Amino acid sequence: MSDQGPFGPIVNGTMVVVFYEYRPSQSAGYAFVALFALATLGHIIYLFPLRAWSFIPLILGGIAELFGYYGRAMSHDAPDKVGPWILQNLLILAAPPLISATLYMTLGRITTALGAGRYMPIGPGWLTALYVVIDIGTLGTQLAGSVLPASGDPTAIALSRKVVIGGLFGQLGALTIFVLITWLVKHRIDKEPTRVILKDMTVRWKNHFRAIMLVTLLIIVRSIVRAAEYLQGEGGTIMSNEAFIYIFDATLMWLVMVIFLVLHPGRLVRHARQLNQGEMSDFKRMSEVPLRPLI
């Protein structure tokens, strides 16, 4: 088989759908299998000591990325086979919404831990629930849009492109509002620190808010590039150059996982919980001190 694309299944001498405009790189695919495996393993190690249950979606997203790039590596030898193509297309598109679910829950967790729930436009629980629902919708569009082209039907291919673009733009809108909410909460805490922060001024809570905003911006950039890719369609600059998926998708999503490893919000939540427990213990000891009668 020639190394020159495009590649895709051929029926009666006609290519019914283009899987790749190039032969996917095997070495790049395996490199990101290893990188996502290491990052995912790191989060699994932190899961139990930090009780970071909200990071389960991110871990699932890391596993999806891992197998997605394994699919791309397999496509090097069989770029016209539907199995590896669906594997990589489905999982690489589905992983970011899973990772975003952890992002949305993280803001609620650290805001609650710092006693700053009143600084949010709506309650932390309601905000998290709203964004998780939006994320489920986005995940559904990515799953549907990634599978439909495999049929080879031109109508299904056109529909899949619209579905994926709609999901990506929906995610972009949600992420833009989310980063503004994060900045607003940080700004309000900065102006009026909570009791937890005042109890220990060494708490580096600002770094965690910066991490959330940076991660959100990375996912926004990724979504913009992927939306542009689907808007350009087959033969477009992005679909025709493999470097785009590795620079603006693989690398950015891996950095998201690494940032949350370096600045894991579970550490802040645990520290804030310890401060709150210490305060309650102090109050209990004071209440147990017998009062001396006034003379």
CSV table of C-alpha atoms in Angstrom, one decimal:
chain,number,residue,atom,x,y,z
A,1,MET,CA,0.0,0.0,0.0
A,2,SER,CA,1.3,3.5,-0.9
A,3,ASP,CA,2.3,5.9,1.8
A,4,GLN,CA,0.5,8.7,0.0
A,5,GLY,CA,-3.1,9.4,1.2
A,6,PRO,CA,-5.9,9.6,1.2
A,7,PHE,CA,-6.8,6.3,2.9
A,8,GLY,CA,-10.2,4.7,3.4
A,9,PRO,CA,-12.4,1.8,2.5
A,10,ILE,CA,-12.9,1.2,-1.2
A,11,VAL,CA,-16.2,-0.3,-2.5
A,12,ASN,CA,-16.5,-1.0,-6.3
A,13,GLY,CA,-13.4,1.0,-7.0
A,14,THR,CA,-14.6,4.1,-5.1
A,15,MET,CA,-13.4,5.4,-1.7
A,16,VAL,CA,-16.6,5.7,0.2
A,17,VAL,CA,-15.1,7.7,3.1
A,18,VAL,CA,-11.7,9.2,3.8
A,19,PHE,CA,-10.3,8.0,7.1
A,20,TYR,CA,-6.9,9.7,6.8
A,21,GLU,CA,-5.3,12.2,4.4
A,22,TYR,CA,-1.9,10.7,5.4
A,23,ARG,CA,-0.5,7.5,6.9
A,24,PRO,CA,-0.7,8.0,10.7
A,25,SER,CA,2.6,8.0,12.6
A,26,GLN,CA,3.1,4.8,14.6
A,27,SER,CA,5.9,6.3,16.8
A,28,ALA,CA,3.9,9.4,17.7
A,29,GLY,CA,0.9,7.2,18.5
A,30,TYR,CA,2.9,4.9,20.8
A,31,ALA,CA,4.6,7.9,22.4
A,32,PHE,CA,1.3,9.3,23.6
A,33,VAL,CA,0.1,5.9,24.6
A,34,ALA,CA,3.0,5.9,27.1
A,35,LEU,CA,2.5,9.6,28.1
A,36,PHE,CA,-1.2,9.2,28.9
A,37,ALA,CA,-0.5,5.8,30.6
A,38,LEU,CA,2.0,7.5,33.0
A,39,ALA,CA,-0.3,10.5,33.7
A,40,THR,CA,-3.3,8.2,34.2
A,41,LEU,CA,-1.3,6.0,36.6
A,42,GLY,CA,-0.3,9.1,38.6
A,43,HIS,CA,-3.9,10.1,39.1
A,44,ILE,CA,-4.9,6.5,40.1
A,45,ILE,CA,-2.1,6.6,42.7
A,46,TYR,CA,-3.6,9.9,44.1
A,47,LEU,CA,-7.2,8.7,43.9
A,48,PHE,CA,-7.4,6.9,47.3
A,49,PRO,CA,-5.0,8.9,49.6
A,50,LEU,CA,-6.6,12.2,48.6
A,51,ARG,CA,-10.1,10.7,48.3
A,52,ALA,CA,-10.3,12.4,44.9
A,53,TRP,CA,-13.4,10.6,43.7
A,54,SER,CA,-14.2,13.5,41.4
A,55,PHE,CA,-11.1,12.5,39.4
A,56,ILE,CA,-12.6,9.2,38.3
A,57,PRO,CA,-14.0,10.9,35.0
A,58,LEU,CA,-10.5,12.3,34.3
A,59,ILE,CA,-8.9,8.9,34.9
A,60,LEU,CA,-11.5,7.4,32.4
A,61,GLY,CA,-10.6,10.2,30.0
A,62,GLY,CA,-6.9,9.4,30.3
A,63,ILE,CA,-7.7,5.7,29.6
A,64,ALA,CA,-9.7,6.8,26.6
A,65,GLU,CA,-6.8,8.9,25.3
A,66,LEU,CA,-4.4,6.0,25.8
A,67,PHE,CA,-6.5,3.6,23.7
A,68,GLY,CA,-7.3,6.3,21.2
A,69,TYR,CA,-3.7,6.9,20.3
A,70,TYR,CA,-3.2,3.1,20.4
A,71,GLY,CA,-5.8,3.1,17.6
A,72,ARG,CA,-3.8,5.7,15.7
A,73,ALA,CA,-0.6,3.7,16.1
A,74,MET,CA,-2.4,0.6,14.7
A,75,SER,CA,-3.8,2.6,11.8
A,76,HIS,CA,-0.2,3.1,10.6
A,77,ASP,CA,-0.2,-0.5,9.2
A,78,ALA,CA,-3.9,-0.5,8.3
A,79,PRO,CA,-5.1,3.1,7.5
A,80,ASP,CA,-8.0,1.9,5.5
A,81,LYS,CA,-9.4,-0.5,8.2
A,82,VAL,CA,-12.5,0.7,10.0
A,83,GLY,CA,-11.7,-0.8,13.4
A,84,PRO,CA,-8.6,1.2,14.4
A,85,TRP,CA,-10.1,4.3,12.8
A,86,ILE,CA,-13.3,4.1,14.9
A,87,LEU,CA,-11.3,3.3,18.0
A,88,GLN,CA,-9.1,6.5,17.7
A,89,ASN,CA,-11.9,8.7,16.4
A,90,LEU,CA,-14.4,7.7,19.1
A,91,LEU,CA,-12.0,7.8,22.1
A,92,ILE,CA,-10.0,10.9,21.2
A,93,LEU,CA,-13.2,12.9,20.7
A,94,ALA,CA,-14.9,11.4,23.8
A,95,ALA,CA,-12.0,11.9,26.3
A,96,PRO,CA,-12.1,15.7,26.7
A,97,PRO,CA,-15.7,15.8,27.9
A,98,LEU,CA,-14.8,13.2,30.5
A,99,ILE,CA,-11.8,15.2,31.6
A,100,SER,CA,-13.9,18.4,31.6
A,101,ALA,CA,-16.4,16.7,34.0
A,102,THR,CA,-13.6,16.6,36.6
A,103,LEU,CA,-12.7,20.2,35.9
A,104,TYR,CA,-16.2,21.3,36.6
A,105,MET,CA,-16.4,19.3,39.9
A,106,THR,CA,-13.0,20.6,41.0
A,107,LEU,CA,-14.2,24.3,41.2
A,108,GLY,CA,-17.1,23.2,43.4
A,109,ARG,CA,-14.9,21.1,45.6
A,110,ILE,CA,-12.3,23.7,46.4
A,111,THR,CA,-14.8,26.5,46.7
A,112,THR,CA,-16.8,24.5,49.2
A,113,ALA,CA,-13.6,23.5,51.1
A,114,LEU,CA,-12.5,27.1,51.4
A,115,GLY,CA,-16.0,28.1,52.6
A,116,ALA,CA,-16.5,30.4,49.6
A,117,GLY,CA,-19.7,29.0,48.3
A,118,ARG,CA,-21.4,32.4,48.8
A,119,TYR,CA,-19.1,33.9,46.2
A,120,MET,CA,-20.4,31.8,43.3
A,121,PRO,CA,-23.2,33.1,41.1
A,122,ILE,CA,-25.2,29.9,42.0
A,123,GLY,CA,-24.6,27.2,44.7
A,124,PRO,CA,-21.5,25.0,44.0
A,125,GLY,CA,-23.6,21.9,43.9
A,126,TRP,CA,-26.1,23.4,41.4
A,127,LEU,CA,-23.2,24.7,39.2
A,128,THR,CA,-21.5,21.3,39.2
A,129,ALA,CA,-24.7,19.5,38.3
A,130,LEU,CA,-25.5,22.0,35.5
A,131,TYR,CA,-22.1,21.6,33.9
A,132,VAL,CA,-22.1,17.8,34.3
A,133,VAL,CA,-25.4,17.7,32.4
A,134,ILE,CA,-24.0,20.0,29.7
A,135,ASP,CA,-20.9,17.7,29.6
A,136,ILE,CA,-23.0,14.6,29.2
A,137,GLY,CA,-24.7,16.3,26.2
A,138,THR,CA,-21.4,17.2,24.7
A,139,LEU,CA,-20.1,13.6,25.2
A,140,GLY,CA,-23.2,12.3,23.4
A,141,THR,CA,-22.6,14.5,20.4
A,142,GLN,CA,-19.0,13.5,20.2
A,143,LEU,CA,-19.8,9.8,20.4
A,144,ALA,CA,-22.5,10.0,17.8
A,145,GLY,CA,-20.5,12.2,15.5
A,146,SER,CA,-17.4,9.9,15.6
A,147,VAL,CA,-19.3,6.7,14.7
A,148,LEU,CA,-21.7,7.9,12.0
A,149,PRO,CA,-19.1,8.3,9.2
A,150,ALA,CA,-18.2,4.6,9.4
A,151,SER,CA,-21.3,3.8,7.4
A,152,GLY,CA,-19.9,5.5,4.3
A,153,ASP,CA,-23.3,7.1,3.6
A,154,PRO,CA,-22.7,10.7,2.4
A,155,THR,CA,-25.8,11.9,4.4
A,156,ALA,CA,-24.5,10.3,7.6
A,157,ILE,CA,-21.1,11.8,7.0
A,158,ALA,CA,-22.5,15.3,6.6
A,159,LEU,CA,-24.7,14.8,9.6
A,160,SER,CA,-21.8,13.6,11.8
A,161,ARG,CA,-19.8,16.7,10.9
A,162,LYS,CA,-22.7,18.9,12.0
A,163,VAL,CA,-23.2,17.0,15.2
A,164,VAL,CA,-19.5,17.1,16.2
A,165,ILE,CA,-19.3,20.8,15.3
A,166,GLY,CA,-22.4,21.5,17.4
A,167,GLY,CA,-21.0,19.6,20.3
A,168,LEU,CA,-17.7,21.4,20.1
A,169,PHE,CA,-19.3,24.9,20.0
A,170,GLY,CA,-21.5,23.9,22.9
A,171,GLN,CA,-18.4,22.9,24.9
A,172,LEU,CA,-16.7,26.2,23.9
A,173,GLY,CA,-19.6,28.2,25.2
A,174,ALA,CA,-19.8,26.3,28.4
A,175,LEU,CA,-16.0,26.5,29.0
A,176,THR,CA,-15.9,30.3,28.3
A,177,ILE,CA,-18.6,30.9,30.9
A,178,PHE,CA,-16.9,28.6,33.3
A,179,VAL,CA,-13.5,30.3,33.1
A,180,LEU,CA,-15.3,33.7,33.8
A,181,ILE,CA,-17.1,32.2,36.8
A,182,THR,CA,-13.7,30.8,38.1
A,183,TRP,CA,-12.1,34.3,37.7
A,184,LEU,CA,-15.1,35.9,39.5
A,185,VAL,CA,-14.9,33.6,42.5
A,186,LYS,CA,-11.1,34.1,42.8
A,187,HIS,CA,-11.5,37.9,42.6
A,188,ARG,CA,-14.2,37.8,45.4
A,189,ILE,CA,-12.1,35.6,47.6
A,190,ASP,CA,-9.1,37.9,47.0
A,191,LYS,CA,-11.2,40.9,48.2
A,192,GLU,CA,-12.7,39.2,51.2
A,193,PRO,CA,-10.7,36.1,52.3
A,194,THR,CA,-12.7,33.3,53.9
A,195,ARG,CA,-12.2,32.1,57.5
A,196,VAL,CA,-10.3,29.1,56.3
A,197,ILE,CA,-7.8,31.2,54.4
A,198,LEU,CA,-7.4,33.7,57.3
A,199,LYS,CA,-6.7,30.8,59.6
A,200,ASP,CA,-3.7,29.8,57.5
A,201,MET,CA,-2.4,32.5,55.2
A,202,THR,CA,0.2,30.1,53.8
A,203,VAL,CA,-2.5,28.2,51.9
A,204,ARG,CA,-1.7,28.6,48.2
A,205,TRP,CA,-5.3,28.6,47.1
A,206,LYS,CA,-4.7,31.1,44.3
A,207,ASN,CA,-2.4,28.5,42.5
A,208,HIS,CA,-5.4,26.1,42.3
A,209,PHE,CA,-7.7,28.7,40.8
A,210,ARG,CA,-4.9,29.6,38.3
A,211,ALA,CA,-4.6,25.9,37.4
A,212,ILE,CA,-8.3,25.6,36.8
A,213,MET,CA,-8.3,28.7,34.5
A,214,LEU,CA,-5.2,27.5,32.6
A,215,VAL,CA,-6.7,24.0,32.2
A,216,THR,CA,-9.9,25.5,30.9
A,217,LEU,CA,-8.0,27.7,28.4
A,218,LEU,CA,-6.1,24.7,27.1
A,219,ILE,CA,-9.3,22.8,26.5
A,220,ILE,CA,-10.8,25.9,24.8
A,221,VAL,CA,-7.9,26.0,22.4
A,222,ARG,CA,-8.2,22.3,21.7
A,223,SER,CA,-12.0,22.7,21.0
A,224,ILE,CA,-11.4,25.7,18.7
A,225,VAL,CA,-8.9,23.8,16.6
A,226,ARG,CA,-11.0,20.7,16.4
A,227,ALA,CA,-14.1,22.8,15.4
A,228,ALA,CA,-12.0,24.5,12.7
A,229,GLU,CA,-10.9,21.0,11.5
A,230,TYR,CA,-14.5,19.9,11.0
A,231,LEU,CA,-15.5,23.2,9.5
A,232,GLN,CA,-12.7,22.8,6.9
A,233,GLY,CA,-13.6,19.2,6.2
A,234,GLU,CA,-11.7,16.7,4.1
A,235,GLY,CA,-8.7,18.3,2.3
A,236,GLY,CA,-8.5,21.1,4.8
A,237,THR,CA,-5.2,22.2,6.3
A,238,ILE,CA,-5.9,20.7,9.7
A,239,MET,CA,-7.2,17.3,8.5
A,240,SER,CA,-4.3,17.0,6.0
A,241,ASN,CA,-1.6,17.6,8.6
A,242,GLU,CA,-1.1,15.1,11.4
A,243,ALA,CA,0.9,17.6,13.4
A,244,PHE,CA,-2.3,19.4,14.4
A,245,ILE,CA,-3.9,16.6,16.3
A,246,TYR,CA,-0.7,16.0,18.3
A,247,ILE,CA,0.1,19.6,19.0
A,248,PHE,CA,-3.5,20.9,19.6
A,249,ASP,CA,-5.2,17.8,21.0
A,250,ALA,CA,-2.8,15.2,22.4
A,251,THR,CA,-0.3,17.6,23.9
A,252,LEU,CA,-2.9,20.0,25.3
A,253,MET,CA,-4.9,17.2,26.9
A,254,TRP,CA,-1.8,15.6,28.3
A,255,LEU,CA,-0.8,18.9,29.8
A,256,VAL,CA,-4.2,19.2,31.5
A,257,MET,CA,-3.6,15.9,33.2
A,258,VAL,CA,0.0,16.9,34.2
A,259,ILE,CA,-1.1,20.2,35.6
A,260,PHE,CA,-3.7,18.5,37.9
A,261,LEU,CA,-1.0,16.1,39.0
A,262,VAL,CA,1.4,19.0,40.0
A,263,LEU,CA,-1.4,21.1,41.5
A,264,HIS,CA,-3.8,18.4,42.6
A,265,PRO,CA,-6.9,20.1,44.2
A,266,GLY,CA,-7.2,17.1,46.5
A,267,ARG,CA,-4.3,18.5,48.5
A,268,LEU,CA,-6.0,21.8,49.0
A,269,VAL,CA,-9.3,20.2,50.0
A,270,ARG,CA,-7.5,17.9,52.5
A,271,HIS,CA,-5.7,20.8,54.0
A,272,ALA,CA,-8.8,22.9,54.3
A,273,ARG,CA,-10.6,20.0,55.9
A,274,GLN,CA,-7.9,19.7,58.5
A,275,LEU,CA,-8.1,23.4,59.3
A,276,ASN,CA,-11.9,23.1,59.7
A,277,GLN,CA,-11.5,20.0,61.9
A,278,GLY,CA,-8.9,21.8,64.0
A,279,GLU,CA,-11.2,24.8,64.5
A,280,MET,CA,-14.0,22.5,65.6
A,281,SER,CA,-11.7,20.8,68.1
A,282,ASP,CA,-10.6,24.1,69.5
A,283,PHE,CA,-14.2,25.2,69.9
A,284,LYS,CA,-15.1,21.9,71.6
A,285,ARG,CA,-12.2,22.2,74.1
A,286,MET,CA,-13.3,25.8,74.9
A,287,SER,CA,-16.9,24.7,75.5
A,288,GLU,CA,-15.7,22.0,77.9
A,289,VAL,CA,-13.8,24.4,80.1
A,290,PRO,CA,-15.9,24.9,83.3
A,291,LEU,CA,-16.9,28.5,84.0
A,292,ARG,CA,-15.8,30.0,87.3
A,293,PRO,CA,-18.4,31.8,89.3
A,294,LEU,CA,-18.0,35.6,89.4
A,295,ILE,CA,-17.2,37.0,92.8
